[in-house]
Coordinates of C-alpha atoms in Angstrom, one line a residue:
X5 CA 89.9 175.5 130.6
X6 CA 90.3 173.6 127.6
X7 CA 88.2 174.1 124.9
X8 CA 87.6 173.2 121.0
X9 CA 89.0 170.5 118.3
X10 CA 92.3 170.8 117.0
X11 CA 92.3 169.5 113.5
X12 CA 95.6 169.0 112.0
X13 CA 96.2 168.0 108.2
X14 CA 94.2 169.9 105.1
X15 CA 93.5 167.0 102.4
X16 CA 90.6 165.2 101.3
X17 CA 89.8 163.7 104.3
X18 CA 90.3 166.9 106.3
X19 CA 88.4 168.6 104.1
X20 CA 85.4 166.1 105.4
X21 CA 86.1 165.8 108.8
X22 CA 86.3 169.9 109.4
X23 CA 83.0 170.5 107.8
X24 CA 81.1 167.7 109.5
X25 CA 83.1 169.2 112.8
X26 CA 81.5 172.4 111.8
X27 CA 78.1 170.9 111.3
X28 CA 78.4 169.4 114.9
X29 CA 79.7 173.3 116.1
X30 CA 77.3 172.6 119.4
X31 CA 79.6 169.3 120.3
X32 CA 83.0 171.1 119.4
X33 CA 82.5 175.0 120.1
X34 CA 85.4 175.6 118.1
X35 CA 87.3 174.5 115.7
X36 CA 91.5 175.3 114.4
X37 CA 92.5 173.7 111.2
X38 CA 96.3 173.7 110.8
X39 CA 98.8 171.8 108.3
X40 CA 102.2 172.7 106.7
X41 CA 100.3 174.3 104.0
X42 CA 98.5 177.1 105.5
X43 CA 96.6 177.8 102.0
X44 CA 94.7 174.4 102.1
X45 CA 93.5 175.5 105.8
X46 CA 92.6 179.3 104.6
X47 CA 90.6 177.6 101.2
X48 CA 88.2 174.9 103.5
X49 CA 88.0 177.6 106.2
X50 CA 86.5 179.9 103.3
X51 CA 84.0 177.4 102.3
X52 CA 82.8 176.3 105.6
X53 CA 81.7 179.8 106.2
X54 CA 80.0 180.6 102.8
X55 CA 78.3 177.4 103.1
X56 CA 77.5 177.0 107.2
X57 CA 78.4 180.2 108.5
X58 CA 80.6 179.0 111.0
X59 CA 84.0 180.6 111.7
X60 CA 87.2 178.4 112.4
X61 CA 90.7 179.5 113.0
X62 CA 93.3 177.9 110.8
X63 CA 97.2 177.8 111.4
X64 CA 100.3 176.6 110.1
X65 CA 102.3 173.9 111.5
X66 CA 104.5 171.1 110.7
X67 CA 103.6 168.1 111.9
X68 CA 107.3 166.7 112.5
X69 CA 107.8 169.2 115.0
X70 CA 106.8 168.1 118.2
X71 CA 108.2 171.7 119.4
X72 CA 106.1 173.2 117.5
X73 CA 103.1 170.8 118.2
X74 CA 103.2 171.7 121.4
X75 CA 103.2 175.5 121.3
X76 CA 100.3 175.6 118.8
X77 CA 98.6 173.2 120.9
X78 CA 99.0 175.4 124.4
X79 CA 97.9 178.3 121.9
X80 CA 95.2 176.6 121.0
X81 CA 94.1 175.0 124.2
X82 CA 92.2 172.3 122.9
X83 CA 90.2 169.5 124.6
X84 CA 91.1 167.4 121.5
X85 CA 93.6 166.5 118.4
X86 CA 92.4 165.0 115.5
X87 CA 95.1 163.9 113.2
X88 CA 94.3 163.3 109.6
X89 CA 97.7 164.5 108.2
X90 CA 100.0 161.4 106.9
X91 CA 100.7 158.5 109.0
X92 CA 104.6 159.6 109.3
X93 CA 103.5 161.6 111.9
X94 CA 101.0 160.1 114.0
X95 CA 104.0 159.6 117.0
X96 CA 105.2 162.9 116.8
X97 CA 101.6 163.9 117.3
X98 CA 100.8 162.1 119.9
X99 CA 103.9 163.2 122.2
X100 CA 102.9 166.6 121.5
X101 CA 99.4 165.2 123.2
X102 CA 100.6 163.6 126.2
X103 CA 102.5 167.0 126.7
X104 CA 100.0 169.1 126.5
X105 CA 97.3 166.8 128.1
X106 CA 95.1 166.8 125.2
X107 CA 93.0 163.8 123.6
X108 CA 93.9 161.9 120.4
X109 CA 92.3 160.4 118.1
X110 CA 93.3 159.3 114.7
X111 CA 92.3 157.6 111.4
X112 CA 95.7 155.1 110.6
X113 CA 98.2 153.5 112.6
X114 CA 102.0 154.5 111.8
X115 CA 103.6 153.8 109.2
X116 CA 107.6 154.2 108.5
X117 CA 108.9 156.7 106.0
X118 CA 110.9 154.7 104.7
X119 CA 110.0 151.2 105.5
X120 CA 107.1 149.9 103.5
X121 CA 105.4 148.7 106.6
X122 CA 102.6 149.7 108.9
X123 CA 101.8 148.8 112.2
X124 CA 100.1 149.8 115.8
X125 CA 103.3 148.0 117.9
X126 CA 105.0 151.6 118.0
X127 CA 101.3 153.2 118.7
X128 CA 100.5 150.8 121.7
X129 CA 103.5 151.1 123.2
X130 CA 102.7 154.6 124.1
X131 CA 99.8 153.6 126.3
X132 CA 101.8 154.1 129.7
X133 CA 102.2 157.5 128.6
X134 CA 98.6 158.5 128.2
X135 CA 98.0 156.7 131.4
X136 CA 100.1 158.8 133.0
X137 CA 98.8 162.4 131.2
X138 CA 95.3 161.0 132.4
X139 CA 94.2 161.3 128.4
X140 CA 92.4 159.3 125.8
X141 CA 94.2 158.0 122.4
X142 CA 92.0 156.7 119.9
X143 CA 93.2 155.1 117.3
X144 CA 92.1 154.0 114.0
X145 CA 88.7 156.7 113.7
X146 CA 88.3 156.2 109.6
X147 CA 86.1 153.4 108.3
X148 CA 89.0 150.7 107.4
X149 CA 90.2 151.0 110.3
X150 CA 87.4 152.4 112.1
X151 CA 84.0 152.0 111.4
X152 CA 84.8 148.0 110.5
X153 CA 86.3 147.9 113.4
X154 CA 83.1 149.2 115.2
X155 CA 81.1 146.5 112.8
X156 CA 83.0 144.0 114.8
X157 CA 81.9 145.0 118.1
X158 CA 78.7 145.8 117.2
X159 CA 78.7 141.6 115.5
X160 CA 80.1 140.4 118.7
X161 CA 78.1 142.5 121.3
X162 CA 74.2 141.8 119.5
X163 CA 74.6 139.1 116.9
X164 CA 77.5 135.7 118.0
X165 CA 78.4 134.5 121.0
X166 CA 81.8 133.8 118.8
X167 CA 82.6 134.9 115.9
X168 CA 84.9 132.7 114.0
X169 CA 86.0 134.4 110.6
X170 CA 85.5 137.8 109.5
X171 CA 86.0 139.2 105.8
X172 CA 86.5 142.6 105.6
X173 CA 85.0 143.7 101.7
X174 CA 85.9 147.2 100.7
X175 CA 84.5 148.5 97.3
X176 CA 85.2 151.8 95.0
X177 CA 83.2 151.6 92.1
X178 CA 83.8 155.2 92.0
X179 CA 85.2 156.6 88.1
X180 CA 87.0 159.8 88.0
X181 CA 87.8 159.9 84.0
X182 CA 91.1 159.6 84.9
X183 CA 93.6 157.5 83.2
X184 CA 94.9 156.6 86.6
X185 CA 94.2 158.5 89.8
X186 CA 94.5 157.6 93.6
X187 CA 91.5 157.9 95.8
X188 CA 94.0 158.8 99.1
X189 CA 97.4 159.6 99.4
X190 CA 99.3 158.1 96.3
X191 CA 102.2 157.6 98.8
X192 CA 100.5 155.2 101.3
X193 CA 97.6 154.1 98.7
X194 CA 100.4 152.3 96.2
X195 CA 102.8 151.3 99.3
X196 CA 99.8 149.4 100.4
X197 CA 98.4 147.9 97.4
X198 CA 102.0 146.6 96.0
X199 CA 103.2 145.2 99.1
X200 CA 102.8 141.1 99.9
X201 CA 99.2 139.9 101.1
X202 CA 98.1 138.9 104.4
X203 CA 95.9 137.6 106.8
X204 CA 95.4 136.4 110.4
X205 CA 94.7 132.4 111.5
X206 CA 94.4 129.8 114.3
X207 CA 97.0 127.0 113.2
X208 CA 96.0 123.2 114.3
X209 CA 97.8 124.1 117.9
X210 CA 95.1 127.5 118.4
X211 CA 97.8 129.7 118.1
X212 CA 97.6 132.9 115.7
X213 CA 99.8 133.1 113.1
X214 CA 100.2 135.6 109.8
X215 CA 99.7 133.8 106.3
X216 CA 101.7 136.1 103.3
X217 CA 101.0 136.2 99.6
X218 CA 102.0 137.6 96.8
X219 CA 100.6 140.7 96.3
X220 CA 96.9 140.3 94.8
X221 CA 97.7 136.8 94.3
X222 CA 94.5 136.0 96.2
X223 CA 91.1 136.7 94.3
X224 CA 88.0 136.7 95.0
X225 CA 84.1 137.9 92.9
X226 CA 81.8 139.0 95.8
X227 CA 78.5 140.7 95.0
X228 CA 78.4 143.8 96.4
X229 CA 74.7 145.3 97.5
X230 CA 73.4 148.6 95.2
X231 CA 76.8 147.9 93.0
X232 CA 77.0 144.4 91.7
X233 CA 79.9 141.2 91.8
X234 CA 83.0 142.7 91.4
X235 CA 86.4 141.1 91.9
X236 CA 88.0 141.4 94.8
X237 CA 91.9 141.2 96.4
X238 CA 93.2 140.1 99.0
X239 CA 95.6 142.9 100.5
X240 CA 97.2 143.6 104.5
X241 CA 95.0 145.9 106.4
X242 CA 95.9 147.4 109.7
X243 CA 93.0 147.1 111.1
X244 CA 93.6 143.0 111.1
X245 CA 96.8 143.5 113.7
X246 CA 93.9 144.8 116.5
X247 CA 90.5 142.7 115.7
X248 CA 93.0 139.9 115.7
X249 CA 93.8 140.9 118.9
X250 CA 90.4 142.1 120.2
X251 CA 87.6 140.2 118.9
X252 CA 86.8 136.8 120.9
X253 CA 86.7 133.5 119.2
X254 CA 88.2 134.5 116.1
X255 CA 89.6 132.3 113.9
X256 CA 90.1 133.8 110.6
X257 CA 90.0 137.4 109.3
X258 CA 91.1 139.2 106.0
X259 CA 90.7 141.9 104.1
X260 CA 90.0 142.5 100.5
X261 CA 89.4 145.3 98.1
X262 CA 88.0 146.0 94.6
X263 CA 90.5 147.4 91.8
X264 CA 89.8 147.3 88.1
X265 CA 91.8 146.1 85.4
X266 CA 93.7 149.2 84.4
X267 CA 94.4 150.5 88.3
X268 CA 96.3 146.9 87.9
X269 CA 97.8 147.3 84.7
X270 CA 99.2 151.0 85.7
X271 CA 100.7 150.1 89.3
X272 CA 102.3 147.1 88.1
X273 CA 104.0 149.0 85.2
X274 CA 105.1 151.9 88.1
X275 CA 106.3 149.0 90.0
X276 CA 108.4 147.9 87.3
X277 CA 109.6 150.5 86.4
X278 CA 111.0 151.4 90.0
X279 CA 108.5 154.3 90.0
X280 CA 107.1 153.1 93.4
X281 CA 110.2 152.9 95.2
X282 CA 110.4 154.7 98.7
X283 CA 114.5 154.6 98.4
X284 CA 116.5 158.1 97.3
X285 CA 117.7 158.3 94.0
X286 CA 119.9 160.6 92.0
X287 CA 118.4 162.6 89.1
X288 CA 120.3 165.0 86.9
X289 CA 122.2 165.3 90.4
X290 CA 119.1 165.8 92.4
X291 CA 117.9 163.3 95.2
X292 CA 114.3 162.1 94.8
X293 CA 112.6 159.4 96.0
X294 CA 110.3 157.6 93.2
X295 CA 107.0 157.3 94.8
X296 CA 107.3 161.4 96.1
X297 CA 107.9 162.1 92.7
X298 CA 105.2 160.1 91.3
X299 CA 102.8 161.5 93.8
X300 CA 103.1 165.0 92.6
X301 CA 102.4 163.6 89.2
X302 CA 99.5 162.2 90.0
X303 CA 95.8 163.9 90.7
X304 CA 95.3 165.4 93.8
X305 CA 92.5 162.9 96.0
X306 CA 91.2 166.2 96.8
X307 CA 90.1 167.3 93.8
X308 CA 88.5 163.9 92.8
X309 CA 85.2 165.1 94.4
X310 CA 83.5 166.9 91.6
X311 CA 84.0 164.1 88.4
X312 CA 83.6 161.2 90.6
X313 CA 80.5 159.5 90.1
X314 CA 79.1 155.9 91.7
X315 CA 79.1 154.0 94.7
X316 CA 81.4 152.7 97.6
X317 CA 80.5 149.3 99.6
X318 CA 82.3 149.3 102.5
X319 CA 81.2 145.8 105.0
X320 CA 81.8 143.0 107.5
X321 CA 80.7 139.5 106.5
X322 CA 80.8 137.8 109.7
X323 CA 80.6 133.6 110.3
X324 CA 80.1 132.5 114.1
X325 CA 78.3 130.9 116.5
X326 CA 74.4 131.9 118.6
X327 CA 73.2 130.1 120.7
X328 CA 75.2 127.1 119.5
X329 CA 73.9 127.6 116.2
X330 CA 76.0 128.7 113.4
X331 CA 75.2 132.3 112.2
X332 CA 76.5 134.4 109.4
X333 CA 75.5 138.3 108.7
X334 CA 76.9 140.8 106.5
X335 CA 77.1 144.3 108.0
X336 CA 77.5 147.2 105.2
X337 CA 77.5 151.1 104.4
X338 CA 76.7 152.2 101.1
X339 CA 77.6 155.8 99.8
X340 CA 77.2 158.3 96.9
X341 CA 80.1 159.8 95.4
X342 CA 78.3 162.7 94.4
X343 CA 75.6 162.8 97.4
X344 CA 79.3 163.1 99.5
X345 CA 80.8 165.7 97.1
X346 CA 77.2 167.8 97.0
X347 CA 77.4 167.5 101.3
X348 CA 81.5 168.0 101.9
X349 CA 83.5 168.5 98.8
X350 CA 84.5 165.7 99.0
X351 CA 84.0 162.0 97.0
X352 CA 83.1 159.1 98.9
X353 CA 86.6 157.8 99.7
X354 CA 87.4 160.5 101.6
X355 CA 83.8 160.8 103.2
X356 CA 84.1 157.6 104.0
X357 CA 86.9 158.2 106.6
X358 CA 86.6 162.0 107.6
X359 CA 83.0 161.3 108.8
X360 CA 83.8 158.0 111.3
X361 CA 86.8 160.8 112.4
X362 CA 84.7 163.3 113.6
X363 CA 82.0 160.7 115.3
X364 CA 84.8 159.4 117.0
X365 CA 86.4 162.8 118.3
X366 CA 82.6 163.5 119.0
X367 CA 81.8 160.7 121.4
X368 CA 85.2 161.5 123.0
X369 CA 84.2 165.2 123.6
X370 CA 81.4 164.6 124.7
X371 CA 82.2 161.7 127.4
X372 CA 80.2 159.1 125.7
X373 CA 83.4 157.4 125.2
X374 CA 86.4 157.7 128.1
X375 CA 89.4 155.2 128.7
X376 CA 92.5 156.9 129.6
X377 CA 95.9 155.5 127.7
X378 CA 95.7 153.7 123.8
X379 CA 92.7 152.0 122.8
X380 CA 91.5 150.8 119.1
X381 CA 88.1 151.5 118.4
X382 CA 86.5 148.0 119.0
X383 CA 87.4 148.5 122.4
X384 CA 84.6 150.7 122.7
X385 CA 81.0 150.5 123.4
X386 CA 79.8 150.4 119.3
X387 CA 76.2 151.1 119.6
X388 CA 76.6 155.2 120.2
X389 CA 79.0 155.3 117.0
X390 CA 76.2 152.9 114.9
X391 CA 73.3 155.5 116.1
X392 CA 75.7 158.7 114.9
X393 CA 76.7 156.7 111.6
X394 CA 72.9 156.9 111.2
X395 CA 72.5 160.7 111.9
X396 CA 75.7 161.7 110.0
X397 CA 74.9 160.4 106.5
X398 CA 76.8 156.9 106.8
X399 CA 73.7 154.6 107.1
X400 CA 74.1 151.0 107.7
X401 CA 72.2 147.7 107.2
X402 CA 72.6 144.1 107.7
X403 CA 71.8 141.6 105.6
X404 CA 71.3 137.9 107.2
X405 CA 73.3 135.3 104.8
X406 CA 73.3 131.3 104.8

């Protein structure tokens, strides 16, 4: 009989997700924490019992090996897999799911190793194949994707008949001390910010199309609640290819996010400097790809927790239509950065994310949620996740706007 969660990656995020898995030890009943780097599983697995007293297993595995996905999974004998290693991986994972029979559930769509581009189409496509193992794939578990995707549905299912535009406002008034520092992975959090802008619309004919800009060519001050106006970009999120997709009547939606002046000033000097490129190049006749090197450079996320102090805003501003009248909310989560760090060890970013993870691996286990084959996370009933959000330290509240 199939039993326990299955955790695979050991970052920041990990690191969150784990110990809230441990704190919900009555849900999960056991717990395995595996990643290439079997030190990083060993270190969180030695905190959680100091600080709980609960005991997980931890294992080494690399997650490009479906091979070996598949014989630590039958080793393990999970009910579940939750991936929080790199987005790279998230197919190779997922066949080793539908193998094994297993649930999955992750926090990002895939994203091409060395294409700068991320999207669901390769993710969705998979659906058959879940179908036919008879298990559940959830994607897109974090908080953007994830718990704003749960906003949505939650907008749509107790607030609007239609809901015509959605903004999706995500802000890290966080300050490490660093010079310059990523909150995630440097890898996929520079790949995202440098690329072009975009955002969903109904053209004059109803159909949806894509809108490009340059990248943060598209600006925005929005007052955020508890941390103040702060100016905001407009960037592509993944999370706008399935609410596009998903949420009825829309006609509009984008997605921007806060970054102060010298996060700006450093990334565009990377940039030109080719320091963010993601193609090989020779050094003192060594191949190394730019960005990889620049991400060992660079802080570890990880270790952000203990010097980061402030806030996160992380909402919905929604504009639609009740009862034929025209309607507008604002749906947000405010966290701590230390609060998070004195909780998990880890800063708000990657609480943020690890904690909508394990509510959504949660509702799975427990049945609450059940769909066999792909599904995003709007595609759910919201109201259980918005009730745990409440008991797992990620309160909510929505403000009614003009």
């Amino acid at each position: 009989m199939k039993k326990g969660i299955l955790i695979i990656g050991a970052g920041g995020v990990s690191r969150v997700a784990t110990v809230k898995c441990a704190m919900n030890i009555d849900t999960f009943e056991k717990i395995t924490l595996a990643s290439r780097t079997l030190r990083k599983c060993e270190m969180i697995q030695k905190e959680i019992k100091e600080a709980q007293n609960v005991d997980i297993d931890v294992a080494c595995v690399d997650a490009d090996d479906v091979p070996a996905l598949i014989k630590l999974i039958k080793k393990v004998n999970p009910k579940q897999v939750l991936n929080v290693a790199l987005p790279y991986q998230d197919l190779t994972i997922m066949d080793a799911c539908t193998a094994c029979g297993v649930d999955y559930i992750d926090t990002a769509n895939y994203e091409h190793p060395n294409e700068a581009k991320f999207e669901y189409k390769e993710q969705w496509a998979k659906d058959a194949q879940f179908k036919e193992a008879n298990v559940n794939a959830l994607l897109g578990s974090g908080f953007d994707p994830g718990v704003t995707g749960v906003f949505c549905a939650y907008a749509a299912k107790h607030y609007f008949d239609e809901i015509h535009t959605i903004d999706i406002m995500d802000c890290n008034d966080g300050d490490h001390g660093y010079a310059f520092a990523t909150n995630f992975n440097p890898e996929i959090n520079l790949r995202e910010v440098s690329a072009n802008g975009r955002y969903w619309q109904r053209n004059e004919k109803g159909e949806g199309e894509w809108i490009e800009t340059k990248p943060l060519e598209v600006k925005m001050d929005w007052d955020y609640p508890q941390v103040g106006v702060k100016p905001s970009y407009l960037l592509y999120h993944e999370e706008l290819e399935s609410l596009s997709k998903n949420i009825k009547g829309i006609q509009r939606i984008r997605f921007f996010m806060t970054f102060g002046d010298s996060y700006i000033q450093h990334m565009n000097c990377l940039q030109n400097v080719g320091m963010l490129g993601i193609e090989p190049v020779m050094h003192q006749g060594q191949e190394i790809i730019p960005i990889e090197f620049l991400a060992t450079l660079l802080p570890d996320p990880a270790s952000l927790g203990p010097r980061t102090v402030g806030k996160t805003n992380i909402g919905c501003v929604f504009e639609g239509i009740k009862d034929g009248v025209k309607k507008k909310i604002y749906i947000y989560n405010v966290c701590d950065h230390q609060e998070c760090y004195k909780e998990t060890g880890g800063q708000a970013v990657s609480f943020t994310t690890g904690v909508p993870a394990m509510i959504g691996a949660k509702l799975l286990y427990n049945g609450t949620w059940s769909a066999k084959g792909v599904y995003n996370i709007e595609e759910f009933d919201p109201d259980p996740f918005m009730e745990e959000m409440m008991n797992q330290g990620l309160p909510w509240n929505i403000q009614e706007m003009d």
